[in-house]
Amino acid sequence: IHPDDRTEVLARLQQVKDSGEVAEYEFRLIDPSGEVTRWVEGYGAHYRRLDGSECLVGVNRDITGRRTHQIELIEAKRSAEIALQQLQQSRSSMDLALEVGQLGVWHWESDALDIASYSVESEQQGSMEVDATILRIYGFEEAGRMTKMDVLNTIHPDDLTRVMDKL
C-alpha cells in the first residue's frame, strides 16, 4: 500500500473494528520502486465467529481504469480552465486595443462577394455583423444596424471594385 494511504486505510479498519459498521476505503498499490501500479477500492466489516473469536473481513476490487479516467478528466478540466482564462485575458486585451485604437469590428459572410453579382436579393444569402464603433464610423449609430447593401452604398464608386477585390 502506498505510504500516503496507509494511515487512512488502517484508521478505517480500526473504525470498522470499533464500531461494527462496514467501511469503504481506497488506496494505491506500489511496486518495490515506489511506482503506483494499481488503485484498489475496498470494503471491510467486523465479523464475530461462532466460537466468539473476531476478525475483519473485506473485499477489494481493482479500480485502476476508473481512477485513471478520473485523473485524466481532472487534468483535462484544469487545462480547459487555463485555456479559458487565457482566452478571457486575450479577449480583454483585444477589447482594450480596439477601444484605444478606436477600431470597429465587422464580420461579413456570403458565398459570393463579387460586386458584379451583388444585389438586394443576394443580401439575404449571407449575414453581416458589426459593432457599435463600425456603426459610428459609417454613420449608422441612430439606425442601430446596417446591412451589406448599406456598406456598399457608402463606399465611393471609384473605390468599390478595389475594395471588393480585397475582400
mmCIF file with all atom_site columns, C-alpha atoms in Angstrom:
data_model
loop_
_atom_site.group_PDB
_atom_site.id
_atom_site.type_symbol
_atom_site.label_atom_id
_atom_site.label_alt_id
_atom_site.label_comp_id
_atom_site.label_asym_id
_atom_site.label_entity_id
_atom_site.label_seq_id
_atom_site.pdbx_PDB_ins_code
_atom_site.Cartn_x
_atom_site.Cartn_y
_atom_site.Cartn_z
_atom_site.occupancy
_atom_site.B_iso_or_equiv
_atom_site.pdbx_formal_charge
_atom_site.auth_seq_id
_atom_site.auth_comp_id
_atom_site.auth_asym_id
_atom_site.auth_atom_id
_atom_site.pdbx_PDB_model_num
ATOM 1   C CA . ILE A 1 1   ? 0.000   0.000   0.000   1.00 0.00 ? 1   ILE A CA 1
ATOM 2   C CA . HIS A 1 2   ? 1.269   3.484   -0.877  1.00 0.00 ? 2   HIS A CA 1
ATOM 3   C CA . PRO A 1 3   ? 2.781   5.154   2.238   1.00 0.00 ? 3   PRO A CA 1
ATOM 4   C CA . ASP A 1 4   ? 0.455   8.170   1.874   1.00 0.00 ? 4   ASP A CA 1
ATOM 5   C CA . ASP A 1 5   ? -2.600  5.848   2.008   1.00 0.00 ? 5   ASP A CA 1
ATOM 6   C CA . ARG A 1 6   ? -1.570  3.503   4.847   1.00 0.00 ? 6   ARG A CA 1
ATOM 7   C CA . THR A 1 7   ? -2.644  5.680   7.776   1.00 0.00 ? 7   THR A CA 1
ATOM 8   C CA . GLU A 1 8   ? -6.114  6.288   6.334   1.00 0.00 ? 8   GLU A CA 1
ATOM 9   C CA . VAL A 1 9   ? -6.705  2.619   5.470   1.00 0.00 ? 9   VAL A CA 1
ATOM 10  C CA . LEU A 1 10  ? -5.576  1.463   8.930   1.00 0.00 ? 10  LEU A CA 1
ATOM 11  C CA . ALA A 1 11  ? -7.775  4.118   10.582  1.00 0.00 ? 11  ALA A CA 1
ATOM 12  C CA . ARG A 1 12  ? -10.797 2.967   8.554   1.00 0.00 ? 12  ARG A CA 1
ATOM 13  C CA . LEU A 1 13  ? -10.170 -0.667  9.519   1.00 0.00 ? 13  LEU A CA 1
ATOM 14  C CA . GLN A 1 14  ? -9.831  0.319   13.195  1.00 0.00 ? 14  GLN A CA 1
ATOM 15  C CA . GLN A 1 15  ? -13.137 2.190   12.876  1.00 0.00 ? 15  GLN A CA 1
ATOM 16  C CA . VAL A 1 16  ? -14.720 -0.988  11.495  1.00 0.00 ? 16  VAL A CA 1
ATOM 17  C CA . LYS A 1 17  ? -13.425 -2.978  14.450  1.00 0.00 ? 17  LYS A CA 1
ATOM 18  C CA . ASP A 1 18  ? -14.578 -0.373  16.985  1.00 0.00 ? 18  ASP A CA 1
ATOM 19  C CA . SER A 1 19  ? -17.985 0.486   15.518  1.00 0.00 ? 19  SER A CA 1
ATOM 20  C CA . GLY A 1 20  ? -19.020 -2.729  13.828  1.00 0.00 ? 20  GLY A CA 1
ATOM 21  C CA . GLU A 1 21  ? -20.012 -0.767  10.720  1.00 0.00 ? 21  GLU A CA 1
ATOM 22  C CA . VAL A 1 22  ? -18.923 -1.530  7.184   1.00 0.00 ? 22  VAL A CA 1
ATOM 23  C CA . ALA A 1 23  ? -16.201 0.815   5.971   1.00 0.00 ? 23  ALA A CA 1
ATOM 24  C CA . GLU A 1 24  ? -15.241 1.802   2.486   1.00 0.00 ? 24  GLU A CA 1
ATOM 25  C CA . TYR A 1 25  ? -11.675 2.702   1.634   1.00 0.00 ? 25  TYR A CA 1
ATOM 26  C CA . GLU A 1 26  ? -9.462  3.316   -1.364  1.00 0.00 ? 26  GLU A CA 1
ATOM 27  C CA . PHE A 1 27  ? -5.720  3.016   -1.754  1.00 0.00 ? 27  PHE A CA 1
ATOM 28  C CA . ARG A 1 28  ? -2.888  2.712   -4.222  1.00 0.00 ? 28  ARG A CA 1
ATOM 29  C CA . LEU A 1 29  ? -0.646  -0.305  -4.631  1.00 0.00 ? 29  LEU A CA 1
ATOM 30  C CA . ILE A 1 30  ? 3.026   0.281   -5.309  1.00 0.00 ? 30  ILE A CA 1
ATOM 31  C CA . ASP A 1 31  ? 5.842   -1.842  -6.668  1.00 0.00 ? 31  ASP A CA 1
ATOM 32  C CA . PRO A 1 32  ? 9.202   -2.163  -4.856  1.00 0.00 ? 32  PRO A CA 1
ATOM 33  C CA . SER A 1 33  ? 10.476  1.027   -6.538  1.00 0.00 ? 33  SER A CA 1
ATOM 34  C CA . GLY A 1 34  ? 7.509   3.031   -5.147  1.00 0.00 ? 34  GLY A CA 1
ATOM 35  C CA . GLU A 1 35  ? 5.747   3.342   -8.517  1.00 0.00 ? 35  GLU A CA 1
ATOM 36  C CA . VAL A 1 36  ? 1.937   3.228   -8.314  1.00 0.00 ? 36  VAL A CA 1
ATOM 37  C CA . THR A 1 37  ? 0.754   0.121   -10.153 1.00 0.00 ? 37  THR A CA 1
ATOM 38  C CA . ARG A 1 38  ? -2.931  -0.125  -9.249  1.00 0.00 ? 38  ARG A CA 1
ATOM 39  C CA . TRP A 1 39  ? -5.800  1.612   -7.465  1.00 0.00 ? 39  TRP A CA 1
ATOM 40  C CA . VAL A 1 40  ? -7.910  -0.557  -5.172  1.00 0.00 ? 40  VAL A CA 1
ATOM 41  C CA . GLU A 1 41  ? -11.330 0.007   -3.650  1.00 0.00 ? 41  GLU A CA 1
ATOM 42  C CA . GLY A 1 42  ? -12.234 -1.999  -0.590  1.00 0.00 ? 42  GLY A CA 1
ATOM 43  C CA . TYR A 1 43  ? -14.970 -2.656  1.920   1.00 0.00 ? 43  TYR A CA 1
ATOM 44  C CA . GLY A 1 44  ? -14.279 -4.047  5.352   1.00 0.00 ? 44  GLY A CA 1
ATOM 45  C CA . ALA A 1 45  ? -16.506 -5.350  8.126   1.00 0.00 ? 45  ALA A CA 1
ATOM 46  C CA . HIS A 1 46  ? -16.060 -6.667  11.638  1.00 0.00 ? 46  HIS A CA 1
ATOM 47  C CA . TYR A 1 47  ? -17.041 -10.314 11.964  1.00 0.00 ? 47  TYR A CA 1
ATOM 48  C CA . ARG A 1 48  ? -17.630 -12.415 15.066  1.00 0.00 ? 48  ARG A CA 1
ATOM 49  C CA . ARG A 1 49  ? -17.296 -16.151 14.530  1.00 0.00 ? 49  ARG A CA 1
ATOM 50  C CA . LEU A 1 50  ? -19.498 -18.753 16.210  1.00 0.00 ? 50  LEU A CA 1
ATOM 51  C CA . ASP A 1 51  ? -16.679 -19.617 18.587  1.00 0.00 ? 51  ASP A CA 1
ATOM 52  C CA . GLY A 1 52  ? -16.585 -15.965 19.755  1.00 0.00 ? 52  GLY A CA 1
ATOM 53  C CA . SER A 1 53  ? -13.359 -15.026 18.052  1.00 0.00 ? 53  SER A CA 1
ATOM 54  C CA . GLU A 1 54  ? -13.304 -11.863 15.967  1.00 0.00 ? 54  GLU A CA 1
ATOM 55  C CA . CYS A 1 55  ? -11.826 -10.928 12.642  1.00 0.00 ? 55  CYS A CA 1
ATOM 56  C CA . LEU A 1 56  ? -12.058 -8.351  9.895   1.00 0.00 ? 56  LEU A CA 1
ATOM 57  C CA . VAL A 1 57  ? -13.489 -9.450  6.578   1.00 0.00 ? 57  VAL A CA 1
ATOM 58  C CA . GLY A 1 58  ? -13.070 -7.445  3.416   1.00 0.00 ? 58  GLY A CA 1
ATOM 59  C CA . VAL A 1 59  ? -13.424 -7.389  -0.312  1.00 0.00 ? 59  VAL A CA 1
ATOM 60  C CA . ASN A 1 60  ? -11.267 -5.439  -2.725  1.00 0.00 ? 60  ASN A CA 1
ATOM 61  C CA . ARG A 1 61  ? -11.557 -4.632  -6.390  1.00 0.00 ? 61  ARG A CA 1
ATOM 62  C CA . ASP A 1 62  ? -9.215  -3.102  -8.934  1.00 0.00 ? 62  ASP A CA 1
ATOM 63  C CA . ILE A 1 63  ? -10.432 0.386   -9.899  1.00 0.00 ? 63  ILE A CA 1
ATOM 64  C CA . THR A 1 64  ? -7.307  1.451   -11.792 1.00 0.00 ? 64  THR A CA 1
ATOM 65  C CA . GLY A 1 65  ? -9.206  2.132   -15.026 1.00 0.00 ? 65  GLY A CA 1
ATOM 66  C CA . ARG A 1 66  ? -11.821 4.274   -13.297 1.00 0.00 ? 66  ARG A CA 1
ATOM 67  C CA . ARG A 1 67  ? -9.241  6.281   -11.329 1.00 0.00 ? 67  ARG A CA 1
ATOM 68  C CA . THR A 1 68  ? -7.083  6.750   -14.428 1.00 0.00 ? 68  THR A CA 1
ATOM 69  C CA . HIS A 1 69  ? -10.093 8.196   -16.257 1.00 0.00 ? 69  HIS A CA 1
ATOM 70  C CA . GLN A 1 70  ? -10.949 10.429  -13.285 1.00 0.00 ? 70  GLN A CA 1
ATOM 71  C CA . ILE A 1 71  ? -7.387  11.754  -13.186 1.00 0.00 ? 71  ILE A CA 1
ATOM 72  C CA . GLU A 1 72  ? -7.444  12.365  -16.951 1.00 0.00 ? 72  GLU A CA 1
ATOM 73  C CA . LEU A 1 73  ? -10.752 14.241  -16.616 1.00 0.00 ? 73  LEU A CA 1
ATOM 74  C CA . ILE A 1 74  ? -9.381  16.377  -13.786 1.00 0.00 ? 74  ILE A CA 1
ATOM 75  C CA . GLU A 1 75  ? -6.290  17.211  -15.845 1.00 0.00 ? 75  GLU A CA 1
ATOM 76  C CA . ALA A 1 76  ? -8.399  17.967  -18.937 1.00 0.00 ? 76  ALA A CA 1
ATOM 77  C CA . LYS A 1 77  ? -10.669 20.233  -16.883 1.00 0.00 ? 77  LYS A CA 1
ATOM 78  C CA . ARG A 1 78  ? -7.644  22.031  -15.445 1.00 0.00 ? 78  ARG A CA 1
ATOM 79  C CA . SER A 1 79  ? -6.218  22.513  -18.958 1.00 0.00 ? 79  SER A CA 1
ATOM 80  C CA . ALA A 1 80  ? -9.569  23.795  -20.231 1.00 0.00 ? 80  ALA A CA 1
ATOM 81  C CA . GLU A 1 81  ? -9.837  26.244  -17.331 1.00 0.00 ? 81  GLU A CA 1
ATOM 82  C CA . ILE A 1 82  ? -6.334  27.567  -18.072 1.00 0.00 ? 82  ILE A CA 1
ATOM 83  C CA . ALA A 1 83  ? -7.173  27.908  -21.777 1.00 0.00 ? 83  ALA A CA 1
ATOM 84  C CA . LEU A 1 84  ? -10.411 29.717  -20.931 1.00 0.00 ? 84  LEU A CA 1
ATOM 85  C CA . GLN A 1 85  ? -8.564  32.068  -18.598 1.00 0.00 ? 85  GLN A CA 1
ATOM 86  C CA . GLN A 1 86  ? -6.006  32.800  -21.324 1.00 0.00 ? 86  GLN A CA 1
ATOM 87  C CA . LEU A 1 87  ? -8.788  33.337  -23.850 1.00 0.00 ? 87  LEU A CA 1
ATOM 88  C CA . GLN A 1 88  ? -10.569 35.740  -21.494 1.00 0.00 ? 88  GLN A CA 1
ATOM 89  C CA . GLN A 1 89  ? -7.317  37.645  -20.951 1.00 0.00 ? 89  GLN A CA 1
ATOM 90  C CA . SER A 1 90  ? -6.724  37.743  -24.694 1.00 0.00 ? 90  SER A CA 1
ATOM 91  C CA . ARG A 1 91  ? -10.281 38.990  -25.235 1.00 0.00 ? 91  ARG A CA 1
ATOM 92  C CA . SER A 1 92  ? -9.767  41.715  -22.615 1.00 0.00 ? 92  SER A CA 1
ATOM 93  C CA . SER A 1 93  ? -6.523  42.762  -24.312 1.00 0.00 ? 93  SER A CA 1
ATOM 94  C CA . MET A 1 94  ? -8.226  42.815  -27.717 1.00 0.00 ? 94  MET A CA 1
ATOM 95  C CA . ASP A 1 95  ? -11.156 44.850  -26.375 1.00 0.00 ? 95  ASP A CA 1
ATOM 96  C CA . LEU A 1 96  ? -8.727  47.367  -24.876 1.00 0.00 ? 96  LEU A CA 1
ATOM 97  C CA . ALA A 1 97  ? -6.765  47.614  -28.129 1.00 0.00 ? 97  ALA A CA 1
ATOM 98  C CA . LEU A 1 98  ? -9.974  48.133  -30.120 1.00 0.00 ? 98  LEU A CA 1
ATOM 99  C CA . GLU A 1 99  ? -11.140 50.838  -27.728 1.00 0.00 ? 99  GLU A CA 1
ATOM 100 C CA . VAL A 1 100 ? -7.820  52.680  -27.558 1.00 0.00 ? 100 VAL A CA 1
ATOM 101 C CA . GLY A 1 101 ? -7.348  52.462  -31.320 1.00 0.00 ? 101 GLY A CA 1
ATOM 102 C CA . GLN A 1 102 ? -10.991 53.392  -31.939 1.00 0.00 ? 102 GLN A CA 1
ATOM 103 C CA . LEU A 1 103 ? -11.253 50.351  -34.189 1.00 0.00 ? 103 LEU A CA 1
ATOM 104 C CA . GLY A 1 104 ? -14.511 48.734  -35.189 1.00 0.00 ? 104 GLY A CA 1
ATOM 105 C CA . VAL A 1 105 ? -15.088 45.092  -35.995 1.00 0.00 ? 105 VAL A CA 1
ATOM 106 C CA . TRP A 1 106 ? -17.256 43.689  -38.749 1.00 0.00 ? 106 TRP A CA 1
ATOM 107 C CA . HIS A 1 107 ? -17.991 40.182  -39.957 1.00 0.00 ? 107 HIS A CA 1
ATOM 108 C CA . TRP A 1 108 ? -19.451 39.516  -43.399 1.00 0.00 ? 108 TRP A CA 1
ATOM 109 C CA . GLU A 1 109 ? -20.469 36.079  -44.599 1.00 0.00 ? 109 GLU A CA 1
ATOM 110 C CA . SER A 1 110 ? -21.519 35.436  -48.143 1.00 0.00 ? 110 SER A CA 1
ATOM 111 C CA . ASP A 1 111 ? -20.982 32.778  -50.743 1.00 0.00 ? 111 ASP A CA 1
ATOM 112 C CA . ALA A 1 112 ? -20.340 35.454  -53.330 1.00 0.00 ? 112 ALA A CA 1
ATOM 113 C CA . LEU A 1 113 ? -18.560 38.705  -52.571 1.00 0.00 ? 113 LEU A CA 1
ATOM 114 C CA . ASP A 1 114 ? -18.408 39.501  -56.294 1.00 0.00 ? 114 ASP A CA 1
ATOM 115 C CA . ILE A 1 115 ? -19.584 43.090  -56.661 1.00 0.00 ? 115 ILE A CA 1
ATOM 116 C CA . ALA A 1 116 ? -20.897 42.459  -60.179 1.00 0.00 ? 116 ALA A CA 1
ATOM 117 C CA . SER A 1 117 ? -23.336 39.832  -58.930 1.00 0.00 ? 117 SER A CA 1
ATOM 118 C CA . TYR A 1 118 ? -24.199 41.526  -55.625 1.00 0.00 ? 118 TYR A CA 1
ATOM 119 C CA . SER A 1 119 ? -27.780 42.709  -55.389 1.00 0.00 ? 119 SER A CA 1
ATOM 120 C CA . VAL A 1 120 ? -30.560 43.347  -52.900 1.00 0.00 ? 120 VAL A CA 1
ATOM 121 C CA . GLU A 1 121 ? -31.658 39.715  -53.399 1.00 0.00 ? 121 GLU A CA 1
ATOM 122 C CA . SER A 1 122 ? -28.179 38.431  -52.524 1.00 0.00 ? 122 SER A CA 1
ATOM 123 C CA . GLU A 1 123 ? -28.407 40.490  -49.337 1.00 0.00 ? 123 GLU A CA 1
ATOM 124 C CA . GLN A 1 124 ? -30.424 37.574  -47.946 1.00 0.00 ? 124 GLN A CA 1
ATOM 125 C CA . GLN A 1 125 ? -27.719 34.994  -48.740 1.00 0.00 ? 125 GLN A CA 1
ATOM 126 C CA . GLY A 1 126 ? -25.157 35.965  -46.144 1.00 0.00 ? 126 GLY A CA 1
ATOM 127 C CA . SER A 1 127 ? -25.015 37.868  -42.921 1.00 0.00 ? 127 SER A CA 1
ATOM 128 C CA . MET A 1 128 ? -23.196 40.902  -41.613 1.00 0.00 ? 128 MET A CA 1
ATOM 129 C CA . GLU A 1 129 ? -22.450 41.700  -38.029 1.00 0.00 ? 129 GLU A CA 1
ATOM 130 C CA . VAL A 1 130 ? -20.958 44.992  -36.872 1.00 0.00 ? 130 VAL A CA 1
ATOM 131 C CA . ASP A 1 131 ? -20.093 46.529  -33.535 1.00 0.00 ? 131 ASP A CA 1
ATOM 132 C CA . ALA A 1 132 ? -21.072 49.988  -32.260 1.00 0.00 ? 132 ALA A CA 1
ATOM 133 C CA . THR A 1 133 ? -17.810 51.543  -33.476 1.00 0.00 ? 133 THR A CA 1
ATOM 134 C CA . ILE A 1 134 ? -18.479 50.437  -37.067 1.00 0.00 ? 134 ILE A CA 1
ATOM 135 C CA . LEU A 1 135 ? -21.985 51.915  -36.835 1.00 0.00 ? 135 LEU A CA 1
ATOM 136 C CA . ARG A 1 136 ? -20.419 55.186  -35.670 1.00 0.00 ? 136 ARG A CA 1
ATOM 137 C CA . ILE A 1 137 ? -17.721 55.153  -38.385 1.00 0.00 ? 137 ILE A CA 1
ATOM 138 C CA . TYR A 1 138 ? -20.268 54.567  -41.148 1.00 0.00 ? 138 TYR A CA 1
ATOM 139 C CA . GLY A 1 139 ? -22.808 56.981  -39.674 1.00 0.00 ? 139 GLY A CA 1
ATOM 140 C CA . PHE A 1 140 ? -25.445 54.429  -38.749 1.00 0.00 ? 140 PHE A CA 1
ATOM 141 C CA . GLU A 1 141 ? -25.450 54.998  -34.957 1.00 0.00 ? 141 GLU A CA 1
ATOM 142 C CA . GLU A 1 142 ? -29.070 56.116  -34.885 1.00 0.00 ? 142 GLU A CA 1
ATOM 143 C CA . ALA A 1 143 ? -30.238 53.229  -37.064 1.00 0.00 ? 143 ALA A CA 1
ATOM 144 C CA . GLY A 1 144 ? -28.571 50.764  -34.722 1.00 0.00 ? 144 GLY A CA 1
ATOM 145 C CA . ARG A 1 145 ? -27.875 48.362  -37.564 1.00 0.00 ? 145 ARG A CA 1
ATOM 146 C CA . MET A 1 146 ? -26.606 48.259  -41.102 1.00 0.00 ? 146 MET A CA 1
ATOM 147 C CA . THR A 1 147 ? -26.837 45.837  -43.982 1.00 0.00 ? 147 THR A CA 1
ATOM 148 C CA . LYS A 1 148 ? -24.245 44.771  -46.507 1.00 0.00 ? 148 LYS A CA 1
ATOM 149 C CA . MET A 1 149 ? -26.021 46.949  -49.057 1.00 0.00 ? 149 MET A CA 1
ATOM 150 C CA . ASP A 1 150 ? -25.634 49.925  -46.677 1.00 0.00 ? 150 ASP A CA 1
ATOM 151 C CA . VAL A 1 151 ? -21.882 49.306  -46.634 1.00 0.00 ? 151 VAL A CA 1
ATOM 152 C CA . LEU A 1 152 ? -21.697 49.098  -50.406 1.00 0.00 ? 152 LEU A CA 1
ATOM 153 C CA . ASN A 1 153 ? -23.708 52.293  -50.760 1.00 0.00 ? 153 ASN A CA 1
ATOM 154 C CA . THR A 1 154 ? -21.283 54.191  -48.502 1.00 0.00 ? 154 THR A CA 1
ATOM 155 C CA . ILE A 1 155 ? -18.165 53.254  -50.485 1.00 0.00 ? 155 ILE A CA 1
ATOM 156 C CA . HIS A 1 156 ? -17.245 55.740  -53.208 1.00 0.00 ? 156 HIS A CA 1
ATOM 157 C CA . PRO A 1 157 ? -17.947 54.244  -56.660 1.00 0.00 ? 157 PRO A CA 1
ATOM 158 C CA . ASP A 1 158 ? -14.298 54.747  -57.710 1.00 0.00 ? 158 ASP A CA 1
ATOM 159 C CA . ASP A 1 159 ? -13.189 52.605  -54.732 1.00 0.00 ? 159 ASP A CA 1
ATOM 160 C CA . LEU A 1 160 ? -15.872 49.923  -54.785 1.00 0.00 ? 160 LEU A CA 1
ATOM 161 C CA . THR A 1 161 ? -14.217 47.451  -57.178 1.00 0.00 ? 161 THR A CA 1
ATOM 162 C CA . ARG A 1 162 ? -10.842 47.765  -55.427 1.00 0.00 ? 162 ARG A CA 1
ATOM 163 C CA . VAL A 1 163 ? -12.425 47.249  -52.014 1.00 0.00 ? 163 VAL A CA 1
ATOM 164 C CA . MET A 1 164 ? -14.408 44.205  -53.152 1.00 0.00 ? 164 MET A CA 1
ATOM 165 C CA . ASP A 1 165 ? -11.285 42.736  -54.792 1.00 0.00 ? 165 ASP A CA 1
ATOM 166 C CA . LYS A 1 166 ? -9.504  42.941  -51.442 1.00 0.00 ? 166 LYS A CA 1
ATOM 167 C CA . LEU A 1 167 ? -12.358 41.193  -49.652 1.00 0.00 ? 167 LEU A CA 1
#
